[in-house]
Short mmCIF file of N, CA and C in Angstrom, two decimals:
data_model
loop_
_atom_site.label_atom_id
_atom_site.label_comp_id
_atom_site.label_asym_id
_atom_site.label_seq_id
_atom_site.Cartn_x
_atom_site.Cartn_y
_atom_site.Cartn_z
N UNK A 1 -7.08 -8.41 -26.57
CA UNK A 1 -6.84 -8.94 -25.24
C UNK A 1 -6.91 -10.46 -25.31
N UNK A 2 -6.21 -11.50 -24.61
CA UNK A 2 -5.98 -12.68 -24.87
C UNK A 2 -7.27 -13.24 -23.95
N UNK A 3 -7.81 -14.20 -24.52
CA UNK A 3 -8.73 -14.75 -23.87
C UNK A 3 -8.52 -15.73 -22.27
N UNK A 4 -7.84 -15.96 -22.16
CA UNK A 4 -7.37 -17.03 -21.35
C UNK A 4 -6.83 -16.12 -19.95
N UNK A 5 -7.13 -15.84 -18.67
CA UNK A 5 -6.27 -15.86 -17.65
C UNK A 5 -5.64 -16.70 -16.36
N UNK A 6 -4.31 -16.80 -16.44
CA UNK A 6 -4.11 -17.92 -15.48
C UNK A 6 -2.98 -17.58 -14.78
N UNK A 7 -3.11 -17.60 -13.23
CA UNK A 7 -1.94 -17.31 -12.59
C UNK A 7 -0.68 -17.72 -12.75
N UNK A 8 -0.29 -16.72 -12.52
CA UNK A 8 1.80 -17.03 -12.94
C UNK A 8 2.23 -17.62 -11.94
N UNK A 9 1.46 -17.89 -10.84
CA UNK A 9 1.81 -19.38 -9.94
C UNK A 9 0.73 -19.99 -9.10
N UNK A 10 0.25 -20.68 -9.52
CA UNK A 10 -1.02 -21.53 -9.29
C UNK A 10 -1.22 -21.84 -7.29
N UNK A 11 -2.22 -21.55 -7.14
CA UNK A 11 -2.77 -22.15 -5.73
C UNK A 11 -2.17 -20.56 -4.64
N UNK A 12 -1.50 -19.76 -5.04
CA UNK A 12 -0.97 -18.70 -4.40
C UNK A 12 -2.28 -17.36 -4.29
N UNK A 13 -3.01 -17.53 -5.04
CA UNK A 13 -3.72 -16.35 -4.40
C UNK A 13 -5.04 -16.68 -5.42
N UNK A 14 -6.39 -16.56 -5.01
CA UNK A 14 -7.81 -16.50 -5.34
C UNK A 14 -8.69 -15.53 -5.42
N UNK A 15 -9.95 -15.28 -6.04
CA UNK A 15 -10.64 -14.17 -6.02
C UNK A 15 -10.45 -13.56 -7.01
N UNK A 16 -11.20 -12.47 -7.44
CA UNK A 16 -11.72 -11.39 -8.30
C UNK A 16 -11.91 -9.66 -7.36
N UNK A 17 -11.29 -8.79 -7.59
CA UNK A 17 -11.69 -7.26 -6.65
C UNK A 17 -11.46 -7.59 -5.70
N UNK A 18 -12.95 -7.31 -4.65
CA UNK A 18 -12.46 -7.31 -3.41
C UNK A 18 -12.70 -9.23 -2.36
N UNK A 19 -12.75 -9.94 -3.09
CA UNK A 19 -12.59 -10.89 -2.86
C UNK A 19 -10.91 -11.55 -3.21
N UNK A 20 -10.69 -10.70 -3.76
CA UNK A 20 -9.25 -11.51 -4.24
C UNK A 20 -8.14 -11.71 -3.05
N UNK A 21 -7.57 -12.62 -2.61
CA UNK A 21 -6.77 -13.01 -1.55
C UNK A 21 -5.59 -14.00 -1.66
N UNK A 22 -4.57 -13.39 -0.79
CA UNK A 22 -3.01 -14.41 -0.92
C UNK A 22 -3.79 -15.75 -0.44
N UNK A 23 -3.53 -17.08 -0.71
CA UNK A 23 -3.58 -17.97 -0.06
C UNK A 23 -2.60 -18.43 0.61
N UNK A 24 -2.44 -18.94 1.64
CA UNK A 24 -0.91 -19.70 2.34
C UNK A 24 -1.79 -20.89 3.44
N UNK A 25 -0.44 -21.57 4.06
CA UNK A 25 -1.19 -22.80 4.57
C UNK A 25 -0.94 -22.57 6.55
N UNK A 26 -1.69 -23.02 7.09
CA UNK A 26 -1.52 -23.13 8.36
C UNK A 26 -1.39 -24.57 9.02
N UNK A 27 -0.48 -24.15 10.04
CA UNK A 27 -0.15 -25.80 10.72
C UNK A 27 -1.25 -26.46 11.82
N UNK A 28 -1.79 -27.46 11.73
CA UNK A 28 -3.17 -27.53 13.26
C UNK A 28 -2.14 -27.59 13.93
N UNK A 29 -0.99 -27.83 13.95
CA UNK A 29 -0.67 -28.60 15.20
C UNK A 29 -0.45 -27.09 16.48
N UNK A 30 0.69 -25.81 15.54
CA UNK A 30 0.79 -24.96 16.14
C UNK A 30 0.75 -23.95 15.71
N UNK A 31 -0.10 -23.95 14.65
CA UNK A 31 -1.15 -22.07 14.40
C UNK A 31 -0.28 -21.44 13.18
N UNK A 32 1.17 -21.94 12.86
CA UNK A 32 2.05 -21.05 11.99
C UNK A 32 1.48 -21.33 10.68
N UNK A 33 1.66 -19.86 10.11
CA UNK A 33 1.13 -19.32 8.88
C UNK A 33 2.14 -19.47 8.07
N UNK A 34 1.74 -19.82 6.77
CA UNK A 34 2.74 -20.04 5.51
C UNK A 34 2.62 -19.63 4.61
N UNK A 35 3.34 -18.29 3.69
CA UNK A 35 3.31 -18.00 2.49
C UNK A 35 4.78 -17.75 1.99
N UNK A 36 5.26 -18.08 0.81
CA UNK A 36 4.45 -19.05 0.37
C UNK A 36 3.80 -20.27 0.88
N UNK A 37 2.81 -20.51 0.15
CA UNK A 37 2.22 -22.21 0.82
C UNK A 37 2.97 -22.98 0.96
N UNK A 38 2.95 -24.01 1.86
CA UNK A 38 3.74 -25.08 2.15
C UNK A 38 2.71 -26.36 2.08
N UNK A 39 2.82 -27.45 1.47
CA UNK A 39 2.18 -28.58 1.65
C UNK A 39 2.68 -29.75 1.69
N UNK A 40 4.16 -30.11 2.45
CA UNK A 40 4.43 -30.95 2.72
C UNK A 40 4.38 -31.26 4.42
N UNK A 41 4.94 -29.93 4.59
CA UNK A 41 5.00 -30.10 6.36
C UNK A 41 5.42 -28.58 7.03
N UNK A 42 5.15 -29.18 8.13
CA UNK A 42 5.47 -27.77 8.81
C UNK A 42 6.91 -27.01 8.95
N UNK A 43 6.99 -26.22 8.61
CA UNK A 43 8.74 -25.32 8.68
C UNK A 43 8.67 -25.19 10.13
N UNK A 44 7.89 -24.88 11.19
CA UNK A 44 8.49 -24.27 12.22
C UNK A 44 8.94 -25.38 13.17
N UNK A 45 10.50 -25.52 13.06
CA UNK A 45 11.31 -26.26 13.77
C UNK A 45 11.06 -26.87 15.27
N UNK A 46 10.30 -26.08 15.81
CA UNK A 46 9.58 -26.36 17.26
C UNK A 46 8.06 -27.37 17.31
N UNK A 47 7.85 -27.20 16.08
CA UNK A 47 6.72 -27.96 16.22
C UNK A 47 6.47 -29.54 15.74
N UNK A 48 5.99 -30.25 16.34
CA UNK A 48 5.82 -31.59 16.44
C UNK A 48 5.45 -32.11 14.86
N UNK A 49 4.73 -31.30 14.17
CA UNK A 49 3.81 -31.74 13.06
C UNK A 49 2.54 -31.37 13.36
N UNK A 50 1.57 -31.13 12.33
CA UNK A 50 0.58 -30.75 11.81
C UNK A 50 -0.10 -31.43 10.24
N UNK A 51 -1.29 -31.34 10.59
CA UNK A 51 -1.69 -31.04 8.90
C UNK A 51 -1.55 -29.91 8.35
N UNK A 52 -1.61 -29.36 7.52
CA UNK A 52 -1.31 -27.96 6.81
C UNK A 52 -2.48 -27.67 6.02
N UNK A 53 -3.68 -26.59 6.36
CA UNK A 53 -4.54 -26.32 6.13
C UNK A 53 -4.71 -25.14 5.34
N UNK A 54 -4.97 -24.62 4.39
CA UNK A 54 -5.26 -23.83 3.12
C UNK A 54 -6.16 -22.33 3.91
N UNK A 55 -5.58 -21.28 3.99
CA UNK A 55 -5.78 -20.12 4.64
C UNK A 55 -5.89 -19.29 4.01
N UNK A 56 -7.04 -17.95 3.82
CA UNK A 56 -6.95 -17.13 2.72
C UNK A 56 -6.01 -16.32 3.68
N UNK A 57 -5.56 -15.62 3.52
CA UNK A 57 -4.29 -14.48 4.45
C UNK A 57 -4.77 -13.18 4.47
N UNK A 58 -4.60 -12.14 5.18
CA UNK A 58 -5.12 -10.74 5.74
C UNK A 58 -5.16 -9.75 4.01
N UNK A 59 -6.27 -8.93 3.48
CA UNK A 59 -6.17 -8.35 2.60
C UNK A 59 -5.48 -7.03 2.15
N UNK A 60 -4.93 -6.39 3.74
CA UNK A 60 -3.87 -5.43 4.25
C UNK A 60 -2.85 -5.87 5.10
N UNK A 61 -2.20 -4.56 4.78
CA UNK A 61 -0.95 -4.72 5.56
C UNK A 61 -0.55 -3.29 5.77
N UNK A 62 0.71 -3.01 6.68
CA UNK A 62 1.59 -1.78 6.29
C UNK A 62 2.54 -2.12 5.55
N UNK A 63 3.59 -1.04 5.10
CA UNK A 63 4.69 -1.33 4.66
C UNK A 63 6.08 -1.39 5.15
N UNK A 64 6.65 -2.43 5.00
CA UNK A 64 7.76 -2.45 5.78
C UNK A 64 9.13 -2.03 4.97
N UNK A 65 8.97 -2.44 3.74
CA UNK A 65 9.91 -1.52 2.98
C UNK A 65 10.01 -1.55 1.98
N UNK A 66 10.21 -0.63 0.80
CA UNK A 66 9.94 -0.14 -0.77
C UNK A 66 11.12 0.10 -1.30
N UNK A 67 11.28 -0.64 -2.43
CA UNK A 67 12.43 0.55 -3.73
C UNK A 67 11.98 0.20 -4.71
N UNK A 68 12.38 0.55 -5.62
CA UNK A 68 12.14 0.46 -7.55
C UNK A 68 13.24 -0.54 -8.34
N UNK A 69 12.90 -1.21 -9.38
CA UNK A 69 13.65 -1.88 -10.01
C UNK A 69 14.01 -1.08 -11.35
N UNK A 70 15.73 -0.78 -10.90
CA UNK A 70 15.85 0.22 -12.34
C UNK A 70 16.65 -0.62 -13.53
N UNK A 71 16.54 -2.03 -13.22
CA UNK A 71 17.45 -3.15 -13.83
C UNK A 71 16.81 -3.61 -14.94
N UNK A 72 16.55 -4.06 -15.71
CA UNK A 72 15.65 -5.19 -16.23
C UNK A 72 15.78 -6.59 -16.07
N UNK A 73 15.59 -7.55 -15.13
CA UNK A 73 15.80 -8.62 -14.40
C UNK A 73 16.40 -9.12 -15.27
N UNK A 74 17.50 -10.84 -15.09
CA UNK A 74 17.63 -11.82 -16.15
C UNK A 74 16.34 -12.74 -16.16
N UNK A 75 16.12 -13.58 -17.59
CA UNK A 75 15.83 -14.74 -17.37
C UNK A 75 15.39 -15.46 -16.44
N UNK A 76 14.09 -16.05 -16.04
CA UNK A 76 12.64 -16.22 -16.07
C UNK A 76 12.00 -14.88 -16.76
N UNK A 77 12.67 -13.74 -16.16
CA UNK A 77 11.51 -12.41 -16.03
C UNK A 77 11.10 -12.26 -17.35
N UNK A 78 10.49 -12.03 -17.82
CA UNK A 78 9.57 -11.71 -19.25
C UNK A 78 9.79 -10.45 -19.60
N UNK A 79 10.39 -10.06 -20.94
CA UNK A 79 10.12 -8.66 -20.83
C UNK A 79 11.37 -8.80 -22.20
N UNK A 80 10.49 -7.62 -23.24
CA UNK A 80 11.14 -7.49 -24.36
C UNK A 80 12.33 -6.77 -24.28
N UNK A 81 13.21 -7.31 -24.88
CA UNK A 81 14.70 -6.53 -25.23
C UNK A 81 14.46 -5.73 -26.04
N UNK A 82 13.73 -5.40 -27.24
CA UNK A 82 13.65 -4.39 -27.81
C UNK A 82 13.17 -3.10 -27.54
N UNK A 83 11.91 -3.26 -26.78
CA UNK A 83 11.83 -1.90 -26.09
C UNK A 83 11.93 -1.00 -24.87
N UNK A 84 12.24 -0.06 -24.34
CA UNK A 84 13.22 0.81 -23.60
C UNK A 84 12.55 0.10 -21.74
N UNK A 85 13.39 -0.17 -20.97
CA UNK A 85 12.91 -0.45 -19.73
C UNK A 85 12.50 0.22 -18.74
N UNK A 86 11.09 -0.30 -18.36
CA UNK A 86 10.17 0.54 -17.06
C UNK A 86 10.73 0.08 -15.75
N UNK A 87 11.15 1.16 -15.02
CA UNK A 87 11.70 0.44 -13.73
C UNK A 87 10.27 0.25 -12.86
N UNK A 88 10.09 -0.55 -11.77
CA UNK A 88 8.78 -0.79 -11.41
C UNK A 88 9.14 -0.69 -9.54
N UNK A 89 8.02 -0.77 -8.66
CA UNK A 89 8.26 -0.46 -7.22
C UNK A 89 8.11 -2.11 -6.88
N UNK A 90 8.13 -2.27 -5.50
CA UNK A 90 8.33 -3.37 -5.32
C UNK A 90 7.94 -3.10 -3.70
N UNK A 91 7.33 -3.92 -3.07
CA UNK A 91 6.96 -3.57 -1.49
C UNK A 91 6.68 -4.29 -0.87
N UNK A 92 7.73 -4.31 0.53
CA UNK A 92 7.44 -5.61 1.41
C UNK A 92 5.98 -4.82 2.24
N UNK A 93 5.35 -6.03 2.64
CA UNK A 93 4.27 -5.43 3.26
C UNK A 93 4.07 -6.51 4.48
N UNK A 94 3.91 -6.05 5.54
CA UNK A 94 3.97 -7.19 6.82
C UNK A 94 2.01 -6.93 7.07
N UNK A 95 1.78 -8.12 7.05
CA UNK A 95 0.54 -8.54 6.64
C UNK A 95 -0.01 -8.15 8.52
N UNK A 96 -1.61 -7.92 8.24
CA UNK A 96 -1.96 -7.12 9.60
C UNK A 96 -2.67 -7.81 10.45
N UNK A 97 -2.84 -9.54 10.08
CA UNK A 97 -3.14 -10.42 11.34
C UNK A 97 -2.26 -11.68 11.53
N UNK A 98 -1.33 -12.01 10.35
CA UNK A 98 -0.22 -13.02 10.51
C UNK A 98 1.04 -12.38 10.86
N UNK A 99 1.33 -11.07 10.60
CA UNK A 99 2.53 -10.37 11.10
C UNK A 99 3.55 -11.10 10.35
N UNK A 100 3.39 -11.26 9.12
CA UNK A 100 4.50 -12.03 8.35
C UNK A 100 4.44 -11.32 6.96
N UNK A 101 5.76 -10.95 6.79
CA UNK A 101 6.36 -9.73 5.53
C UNK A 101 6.03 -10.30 4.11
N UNK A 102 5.40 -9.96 3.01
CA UNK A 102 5.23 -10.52 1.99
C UNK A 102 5.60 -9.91 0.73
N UNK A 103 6.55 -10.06 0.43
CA UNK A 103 6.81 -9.06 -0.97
C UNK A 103 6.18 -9.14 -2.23
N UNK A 104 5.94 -7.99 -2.91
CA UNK A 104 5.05 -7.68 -4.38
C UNK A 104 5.57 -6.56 -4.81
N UNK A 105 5.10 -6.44 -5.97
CA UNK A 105 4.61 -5.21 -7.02
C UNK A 105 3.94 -5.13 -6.69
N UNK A 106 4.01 -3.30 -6.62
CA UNK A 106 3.01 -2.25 -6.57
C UNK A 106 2.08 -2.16 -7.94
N UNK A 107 1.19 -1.87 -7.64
CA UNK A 107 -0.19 -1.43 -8.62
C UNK A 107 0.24 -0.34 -10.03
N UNK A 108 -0.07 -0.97 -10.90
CA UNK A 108 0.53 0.23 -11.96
C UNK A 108 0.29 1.55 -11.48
N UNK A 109 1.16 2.53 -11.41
CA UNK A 109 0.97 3.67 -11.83
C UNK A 109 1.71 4.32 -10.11
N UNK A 110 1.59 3.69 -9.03
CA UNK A 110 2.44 3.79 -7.97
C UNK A 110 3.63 3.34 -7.79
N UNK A 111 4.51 4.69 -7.55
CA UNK A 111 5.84 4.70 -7.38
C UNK A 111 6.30 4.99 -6.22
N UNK A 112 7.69 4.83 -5.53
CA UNK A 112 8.39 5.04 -4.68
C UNK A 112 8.05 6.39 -3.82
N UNK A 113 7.23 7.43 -5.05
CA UNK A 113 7.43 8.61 -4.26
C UNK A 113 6.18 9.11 -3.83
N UNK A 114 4.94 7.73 -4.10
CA UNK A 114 3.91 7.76 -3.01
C UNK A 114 3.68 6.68 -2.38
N UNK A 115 4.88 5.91 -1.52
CA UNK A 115 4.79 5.24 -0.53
C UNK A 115 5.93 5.93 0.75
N UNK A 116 5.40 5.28 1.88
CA UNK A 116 6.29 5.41 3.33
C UNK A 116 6.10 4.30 4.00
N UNK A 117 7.11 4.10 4.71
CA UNK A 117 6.94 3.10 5.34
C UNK A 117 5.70 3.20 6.79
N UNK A 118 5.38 2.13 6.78
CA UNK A 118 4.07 2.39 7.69
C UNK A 118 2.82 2.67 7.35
N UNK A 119 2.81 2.52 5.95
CA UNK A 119 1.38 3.28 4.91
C UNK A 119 0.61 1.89 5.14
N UNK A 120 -0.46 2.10 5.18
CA UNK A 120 -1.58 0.79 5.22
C UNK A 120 -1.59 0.61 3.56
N UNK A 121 -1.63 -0.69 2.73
CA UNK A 121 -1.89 -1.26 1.47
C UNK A 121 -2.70 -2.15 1.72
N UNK A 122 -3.36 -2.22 0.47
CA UNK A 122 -3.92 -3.67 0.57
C UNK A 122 -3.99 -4.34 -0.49
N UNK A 123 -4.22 -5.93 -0.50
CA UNK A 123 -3.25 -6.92 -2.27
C UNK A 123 -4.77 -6.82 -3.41
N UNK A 124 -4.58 -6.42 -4.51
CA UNK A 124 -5.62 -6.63 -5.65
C UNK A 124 -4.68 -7.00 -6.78
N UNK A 125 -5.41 -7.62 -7.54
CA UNK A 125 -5.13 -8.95 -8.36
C UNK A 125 -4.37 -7.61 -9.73
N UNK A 126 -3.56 -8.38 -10.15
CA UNK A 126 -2.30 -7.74 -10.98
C UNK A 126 -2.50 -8.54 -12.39
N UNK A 127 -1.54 -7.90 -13.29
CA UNK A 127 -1.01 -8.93 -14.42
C UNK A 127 0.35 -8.74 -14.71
N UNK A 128 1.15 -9.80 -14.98
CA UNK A 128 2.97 -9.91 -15.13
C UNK A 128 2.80 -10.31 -16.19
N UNK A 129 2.33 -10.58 -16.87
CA UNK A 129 2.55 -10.61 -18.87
C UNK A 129 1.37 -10.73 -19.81
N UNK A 130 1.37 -10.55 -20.89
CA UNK A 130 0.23 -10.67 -21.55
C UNK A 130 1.26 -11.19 -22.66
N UNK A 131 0.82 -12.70 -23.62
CA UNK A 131 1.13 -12.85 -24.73
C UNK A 131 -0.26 -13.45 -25.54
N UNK A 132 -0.35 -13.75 -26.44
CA UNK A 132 -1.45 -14.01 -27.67
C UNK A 132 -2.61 -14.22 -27.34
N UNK A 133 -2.04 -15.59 -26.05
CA UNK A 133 -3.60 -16.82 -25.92
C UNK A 133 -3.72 -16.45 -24.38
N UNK A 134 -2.93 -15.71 -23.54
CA UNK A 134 -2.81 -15.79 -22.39
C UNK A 134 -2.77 -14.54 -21.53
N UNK A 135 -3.85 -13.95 -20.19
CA UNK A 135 -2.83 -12.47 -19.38
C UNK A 135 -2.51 -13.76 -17.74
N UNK A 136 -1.25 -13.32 -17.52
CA UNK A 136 -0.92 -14.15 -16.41
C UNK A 136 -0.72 -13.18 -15.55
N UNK A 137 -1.15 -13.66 -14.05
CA UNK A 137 -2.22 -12.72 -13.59
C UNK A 137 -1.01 -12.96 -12.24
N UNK A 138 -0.74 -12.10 -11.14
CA UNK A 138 -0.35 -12.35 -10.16
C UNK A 138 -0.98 -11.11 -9.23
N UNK A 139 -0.10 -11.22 -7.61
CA UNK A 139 -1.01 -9.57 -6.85
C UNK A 139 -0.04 -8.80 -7.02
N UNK A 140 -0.79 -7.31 -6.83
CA UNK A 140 -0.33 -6.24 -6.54
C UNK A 140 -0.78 -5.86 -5.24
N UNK A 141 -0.01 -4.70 -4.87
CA UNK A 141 0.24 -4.05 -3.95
C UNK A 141 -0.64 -2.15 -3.86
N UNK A 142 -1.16 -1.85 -3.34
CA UNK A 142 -1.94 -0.65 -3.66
C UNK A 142 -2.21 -0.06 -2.20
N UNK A 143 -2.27 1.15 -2.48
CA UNK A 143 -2.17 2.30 -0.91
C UNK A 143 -3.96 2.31 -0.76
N UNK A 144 -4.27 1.65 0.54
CA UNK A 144 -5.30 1.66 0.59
C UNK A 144 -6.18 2.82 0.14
N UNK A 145 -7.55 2.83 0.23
CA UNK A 145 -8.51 4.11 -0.39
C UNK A 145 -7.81 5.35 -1.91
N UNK A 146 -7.23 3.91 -2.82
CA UNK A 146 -7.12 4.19 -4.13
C UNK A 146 -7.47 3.52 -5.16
N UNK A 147 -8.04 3.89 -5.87
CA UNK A 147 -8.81 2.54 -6.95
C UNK A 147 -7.77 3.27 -8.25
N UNK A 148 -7.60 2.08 -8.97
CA UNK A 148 -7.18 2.24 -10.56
C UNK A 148 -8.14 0.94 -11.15
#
């Protein structure tokens, strides 16, 4: 196992188990929630400006909608050409106090044909690659009251 873990995108999500959480930013000026984070300024077109303040985000959600990847992505995605391809789930989940849709991978070992839409999930900390010196770590997605 590589000694080193470091998120596959920095400042996006914190914690260990059940502390682990999306981070995104909020505007003072008018309350809007941002994930991804935003730290230049505020997106919502109506609003005057804000500072943009660092928010851990809701640890559930439901689901708003699921399929599987039966492709093997291009380039960024990581993933050996030599051996045979795992298609994987993928799940928007509309978060249950910002009401804002957030897409992920599902938790190893959950597939398409134990989710529905409307299922309560909640985000625990994942890994998207492992090489020598490094596991790069991002969230998953998991049907609440299931541990792996």
């Amino acid at each position: 196992m590589p000694d080193t873990r470091k998120p596959a995108v920095a400042d996006w999500f914190t914690g260990e188990g059940d502390g682990f959480r999306l981070l995104g930013t909020r505007c003072t000026a008018c309350a809007s929630v941002f994930f991804p984070r935003e730290d230049g300024h505020c997106r919502n077109p109506h609003c005057p400006g804000g500072s943009l303040e660092e928010v851990p985000l809701s640890r559930s959600g439901r689901i708003w909608s699921y399929t599987d990847s039966r492709y093997r992505p291009p380039s960024p995605y990581v993933s050996n050409p030599e051996l045979p391809w795992e298609p994987y789930t993928l799940i928007a989940v509309e978060l249950e106090a910002e009401r804002m849709v957030v897409l992920g991978q599902a938790a190893p070992g959950v597939t398409v044909a134990d989710l529905t839409v409307g299922m309560e999930v909640e985000v625990v900390p994942g890994v998207l690659h492992e090489d020598a010196e490094t596991t790069w770590t991002v969230w998953h997605w998991r049907p609440t009251g299931v541990t792996a």
